[in-house]
Coordinates of C-alpha atoms and ligand atoms in Angstrom, one line a residue:
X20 CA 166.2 36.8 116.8
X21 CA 167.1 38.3 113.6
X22 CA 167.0 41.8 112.8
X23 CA 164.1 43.0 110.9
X24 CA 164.7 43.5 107.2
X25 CA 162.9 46.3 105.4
X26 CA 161.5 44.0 102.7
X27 CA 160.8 40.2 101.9
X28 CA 162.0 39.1 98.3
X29 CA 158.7 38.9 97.3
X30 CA 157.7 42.6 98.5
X31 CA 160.8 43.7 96.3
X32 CA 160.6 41.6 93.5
X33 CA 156.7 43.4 92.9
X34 CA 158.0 46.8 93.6
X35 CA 161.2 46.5 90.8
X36 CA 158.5 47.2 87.9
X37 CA 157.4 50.4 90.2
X38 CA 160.4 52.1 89.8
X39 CA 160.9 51.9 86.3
X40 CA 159.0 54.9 84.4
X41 CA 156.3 53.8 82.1
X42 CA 153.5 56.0 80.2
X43 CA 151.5 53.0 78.8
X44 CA 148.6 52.7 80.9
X45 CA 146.5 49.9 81.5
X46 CA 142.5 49.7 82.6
X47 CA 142.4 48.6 85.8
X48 CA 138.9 48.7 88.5
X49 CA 139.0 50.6 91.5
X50 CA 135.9 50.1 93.8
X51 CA 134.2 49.1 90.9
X52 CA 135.2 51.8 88.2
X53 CA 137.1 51.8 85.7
X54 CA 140.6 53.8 85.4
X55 CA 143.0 53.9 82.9
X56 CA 146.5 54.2 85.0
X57 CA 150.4 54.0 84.3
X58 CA 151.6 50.4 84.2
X59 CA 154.7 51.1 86.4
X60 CA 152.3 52.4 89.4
X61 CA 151.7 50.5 92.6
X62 CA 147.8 50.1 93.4
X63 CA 148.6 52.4 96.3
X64 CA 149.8 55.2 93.4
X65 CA 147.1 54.1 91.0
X66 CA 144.4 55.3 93.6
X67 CA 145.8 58.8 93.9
X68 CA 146.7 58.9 90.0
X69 CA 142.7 58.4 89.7
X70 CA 142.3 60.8 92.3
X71 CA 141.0 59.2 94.9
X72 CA 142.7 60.4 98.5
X73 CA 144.1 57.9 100.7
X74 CA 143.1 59.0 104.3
X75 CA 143.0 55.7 105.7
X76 CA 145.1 52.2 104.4
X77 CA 147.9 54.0 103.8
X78 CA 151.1 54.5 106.0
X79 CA 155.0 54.4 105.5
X80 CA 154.3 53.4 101.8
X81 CA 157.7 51.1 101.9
X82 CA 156.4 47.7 102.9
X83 CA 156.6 47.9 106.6
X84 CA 153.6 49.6 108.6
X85 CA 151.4 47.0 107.2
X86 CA 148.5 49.6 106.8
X87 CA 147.7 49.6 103.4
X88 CA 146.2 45.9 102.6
X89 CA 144.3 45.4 99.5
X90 CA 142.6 42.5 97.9
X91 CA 142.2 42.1 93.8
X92 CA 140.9 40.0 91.4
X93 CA 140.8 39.2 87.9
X94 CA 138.4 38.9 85.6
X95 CA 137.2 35.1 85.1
X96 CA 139.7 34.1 87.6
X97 CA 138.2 32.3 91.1
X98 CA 141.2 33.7 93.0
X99 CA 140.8 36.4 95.9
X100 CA 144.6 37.7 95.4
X101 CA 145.9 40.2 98.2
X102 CA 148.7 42.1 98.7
X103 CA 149.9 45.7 100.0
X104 CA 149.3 48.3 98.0
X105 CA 152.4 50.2 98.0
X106 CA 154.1 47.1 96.7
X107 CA 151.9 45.8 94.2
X108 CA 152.0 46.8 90.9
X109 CA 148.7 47.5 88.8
X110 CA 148.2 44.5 86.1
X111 CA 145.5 44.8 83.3
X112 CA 142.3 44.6 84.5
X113 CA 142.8 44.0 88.2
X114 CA 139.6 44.6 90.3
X115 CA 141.0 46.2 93.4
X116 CA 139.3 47.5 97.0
X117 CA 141.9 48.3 100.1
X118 CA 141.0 47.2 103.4
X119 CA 141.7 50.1 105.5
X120 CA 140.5 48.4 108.7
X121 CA 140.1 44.7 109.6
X122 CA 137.9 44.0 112.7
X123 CA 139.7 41.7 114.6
X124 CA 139.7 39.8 118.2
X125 CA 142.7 41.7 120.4
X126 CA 143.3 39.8 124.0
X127 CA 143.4 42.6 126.9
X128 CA 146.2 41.9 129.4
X129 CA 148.7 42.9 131.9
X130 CA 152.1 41.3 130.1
X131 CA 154.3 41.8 133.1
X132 CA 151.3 39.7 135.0
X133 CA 151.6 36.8 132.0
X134 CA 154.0 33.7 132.1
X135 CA 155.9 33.2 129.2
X136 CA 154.1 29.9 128.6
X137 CA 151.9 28.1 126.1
X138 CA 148.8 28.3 128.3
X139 CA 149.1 32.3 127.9
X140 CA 148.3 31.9 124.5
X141 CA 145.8 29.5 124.6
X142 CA 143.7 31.2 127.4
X143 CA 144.0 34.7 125.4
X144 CA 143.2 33.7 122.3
X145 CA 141.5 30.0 122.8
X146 CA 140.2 30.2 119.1
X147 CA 143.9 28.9 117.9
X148 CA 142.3 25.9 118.1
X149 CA 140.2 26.2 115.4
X150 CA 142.6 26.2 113.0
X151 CA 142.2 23.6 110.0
X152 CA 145.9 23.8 108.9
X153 CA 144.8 25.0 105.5
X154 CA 147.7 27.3 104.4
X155 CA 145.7 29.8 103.3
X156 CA 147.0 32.6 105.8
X157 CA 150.6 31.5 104.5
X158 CA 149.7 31.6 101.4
X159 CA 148.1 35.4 101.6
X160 CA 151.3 37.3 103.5
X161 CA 152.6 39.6 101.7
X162 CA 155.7 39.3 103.9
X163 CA 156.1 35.8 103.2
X164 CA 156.0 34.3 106.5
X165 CA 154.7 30.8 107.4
X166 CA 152.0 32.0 109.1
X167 CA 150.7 28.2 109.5
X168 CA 153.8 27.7 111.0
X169 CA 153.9 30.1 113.6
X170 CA 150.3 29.1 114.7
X171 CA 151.0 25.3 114.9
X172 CA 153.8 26.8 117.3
X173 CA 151.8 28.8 119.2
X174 CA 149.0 25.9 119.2
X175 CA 151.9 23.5 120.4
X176 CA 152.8 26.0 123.4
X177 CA 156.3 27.0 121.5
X178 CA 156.2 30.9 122.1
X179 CA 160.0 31.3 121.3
X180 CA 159.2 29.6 118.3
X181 CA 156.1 31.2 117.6
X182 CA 157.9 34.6 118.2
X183 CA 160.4 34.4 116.3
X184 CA 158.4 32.6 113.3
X185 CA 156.8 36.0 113.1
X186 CA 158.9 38.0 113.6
X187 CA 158.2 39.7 110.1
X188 CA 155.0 40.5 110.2
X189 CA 153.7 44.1 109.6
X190 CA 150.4 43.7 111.1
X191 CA 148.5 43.7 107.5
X192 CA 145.6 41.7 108.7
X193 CA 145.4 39.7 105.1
X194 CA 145.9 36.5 106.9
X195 CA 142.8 37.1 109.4
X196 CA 140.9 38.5 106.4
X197 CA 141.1 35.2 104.6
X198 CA 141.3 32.6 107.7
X199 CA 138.0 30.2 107.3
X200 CA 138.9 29.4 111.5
X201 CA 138.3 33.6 111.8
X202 CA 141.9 33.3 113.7
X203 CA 143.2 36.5 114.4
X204 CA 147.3 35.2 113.6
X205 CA 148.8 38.5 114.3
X206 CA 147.3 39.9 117.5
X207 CA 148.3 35.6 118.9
X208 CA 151.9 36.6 117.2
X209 CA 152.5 39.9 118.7
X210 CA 151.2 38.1 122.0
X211 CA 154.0 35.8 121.9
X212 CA 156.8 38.2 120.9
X213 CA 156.2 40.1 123.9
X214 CA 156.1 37.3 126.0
X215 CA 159.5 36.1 124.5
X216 CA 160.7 39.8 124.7
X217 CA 159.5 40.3 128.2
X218 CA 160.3 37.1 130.1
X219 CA 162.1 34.8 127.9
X220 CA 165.3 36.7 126.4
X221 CA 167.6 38.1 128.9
X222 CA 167.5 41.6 129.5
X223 CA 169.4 43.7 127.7
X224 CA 172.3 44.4 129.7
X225 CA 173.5 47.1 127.7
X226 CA 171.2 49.5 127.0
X227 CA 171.2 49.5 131.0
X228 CA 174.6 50.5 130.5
X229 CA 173.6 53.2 127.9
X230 CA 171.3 54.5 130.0
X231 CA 173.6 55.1 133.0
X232 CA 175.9 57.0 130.8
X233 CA 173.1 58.9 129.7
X234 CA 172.1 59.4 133.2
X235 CA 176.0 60.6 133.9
X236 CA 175.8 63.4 131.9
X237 CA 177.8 62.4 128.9
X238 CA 175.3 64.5 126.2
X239 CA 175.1 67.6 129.0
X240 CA 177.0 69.9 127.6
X241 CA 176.1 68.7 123.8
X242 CA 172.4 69.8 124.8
X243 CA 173.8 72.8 126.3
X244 CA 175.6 73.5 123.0
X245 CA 172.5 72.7 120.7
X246 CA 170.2 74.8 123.0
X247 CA 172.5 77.7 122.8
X248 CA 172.5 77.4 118.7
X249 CA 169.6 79.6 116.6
X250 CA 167.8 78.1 113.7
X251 CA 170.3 78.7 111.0
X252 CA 173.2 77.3 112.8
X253 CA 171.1 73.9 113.6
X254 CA 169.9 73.6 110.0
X255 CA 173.7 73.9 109.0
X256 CA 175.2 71.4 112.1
X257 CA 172.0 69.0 110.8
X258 CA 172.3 68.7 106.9
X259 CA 176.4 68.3 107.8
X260 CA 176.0 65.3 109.2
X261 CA 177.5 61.8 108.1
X262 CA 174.7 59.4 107.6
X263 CA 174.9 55.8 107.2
X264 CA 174.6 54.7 103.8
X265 CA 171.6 53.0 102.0
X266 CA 174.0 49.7 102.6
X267 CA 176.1 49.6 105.2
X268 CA 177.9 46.4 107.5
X269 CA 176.5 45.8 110.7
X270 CA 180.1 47.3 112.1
X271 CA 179.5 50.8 110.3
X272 CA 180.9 53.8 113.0
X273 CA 180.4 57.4 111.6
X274 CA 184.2 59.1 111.2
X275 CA 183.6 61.4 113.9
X276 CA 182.9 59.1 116.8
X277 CA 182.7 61.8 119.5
X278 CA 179.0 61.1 120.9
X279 CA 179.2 56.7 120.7
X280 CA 178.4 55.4 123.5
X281 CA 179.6 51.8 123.0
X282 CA 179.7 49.2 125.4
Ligands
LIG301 S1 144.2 30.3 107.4 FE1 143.4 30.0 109.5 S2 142.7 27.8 109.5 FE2 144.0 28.1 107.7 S3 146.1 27.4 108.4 FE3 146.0 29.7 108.7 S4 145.3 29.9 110.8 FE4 144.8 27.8 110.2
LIG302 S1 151.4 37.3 109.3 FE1 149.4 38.1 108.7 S2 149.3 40.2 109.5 FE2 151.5 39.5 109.5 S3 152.4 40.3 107.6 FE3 151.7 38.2 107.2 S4 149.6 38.4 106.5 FE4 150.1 40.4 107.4
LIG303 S1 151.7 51.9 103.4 FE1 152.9 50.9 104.9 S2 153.0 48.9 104.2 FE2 152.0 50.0 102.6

């Protein structure tokens, strides 16, 4: 299993024009009104630049909670788009509303009860069934995932493949929002990763080992250090940290290497 990346090439590619200052403004409709925002703003941005207050919908606002998912459409156009918000940018004219909630179907279980198999997912979520292989869920993820891909998986009893098809996903809900079967793709998708995580992949032999160093002590007198150290002289410790940089190798060690644990 791959590890997660922050953002898809599509999520990037729309947020590019969001970074770039801009004071022509464009009309755009939010809820039905129209507001005259800043081209370079995300929909997410536009809302609060109109002054609406985003209490719900609205999360990490970097692409990955997954909260904030919108749908828009343009004038004389027969599409439903969709989208996050705080990685779309506003276009001229858009009709917008954010989905702050979608209601959707969510198995109840006992994972360490569940076999790793395809039956689990059919017998949790039986409605996979349904689906009509239209494309339309792939075609809505903002995270571009083959959603289609990961249900015929799931359908076919593959939960390794279906797990790790999805691994991406941010929860949005866009896909169930549009699905004409009324599948519920990511609640069957998070099903299956933690079957696969659970009883499928091996266990993680070294964070066991991690853990027993933990266990031995090796922070105790660290904590005793910190604990001993006011306000000021935590602030100062903090901010004089070496942090990883924005891009760094898989292999990057800070230069002081006291406190890894390694294998
Ligand atoms: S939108 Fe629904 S019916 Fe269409 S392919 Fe996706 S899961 Fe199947
Ligand atoms: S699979 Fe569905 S819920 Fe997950 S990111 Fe894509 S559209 Fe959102
Ligand atoms: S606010 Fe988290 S994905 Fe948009």
């Amino acid at each position: 299993m791959s590890k997660p990346q922050p953002k898809t090439k599509k999520v990037a590619a729309k947020k590019d024009k969001a970074d770039k200052p801009s004071a022509k403004l464009v009309p755009i409709y939010l809820m039905g009104k129209r507001y005259e925002v800043p081209d370079s703003l995300t929909i997410q941005k536009a809302f609060e630049h109109a002054g609406y207050q985003l209490l719900r919908g609205c999360g990490c606002r970097g692409g990955i909670c997954g909260a904030c998912g919108t749908v828009y459409r343009f004038p004389n156009s027969y599409r439903i788009e969709v989208g996050l918000a705080c990685q779309t940018v506003v276009q001229p004219n858009m009709y917008i509303a954010q989905i702050p909630f979608f209601p959707a179907n969510k198995a109840v279980y006992d994972l360490q009860k569940l076999e790793p198999v395809g039956g689990t997912l059919a017998a949790l979520y039986p409605e996979i069934f349904k689906c009509v292989g239209c494309g339309t869920c792939t075609r809505s993820c903002p995270m571009d995932i083959d959603v289609l891909s990961y249900i015929s998986k799931a359908i076919q009893g593959d939960v390794a493949a279906a797990a790790e098809g999805s691994f991406d996903c941010v929860m949005c809900g866009l896909c169930a929002a549009r699905c004409p079967a009324e599948e519920v793709q990511y609640n069957v998708a998070i099903l299956a990763r933690r079957l696969y995580a659970r009883h499928i992949v091996p266990p993680a032999t070294h964070v066991h080992r991690i853990v027993e160093k933990i266990e031995g002590q090796k922070f105790g007198k660290a904590f005793k250090e910190l604990k001993s150290l006011g306000v000021d002289d935590l602030k100062k410790l903090y901010k004089g940290l070496e942090t990883e940089p924005d891009i760094a190798g898989e292999d990057w060690v800070p230069k002081d290497k006291t406190w890894i644990l390694g294998d």
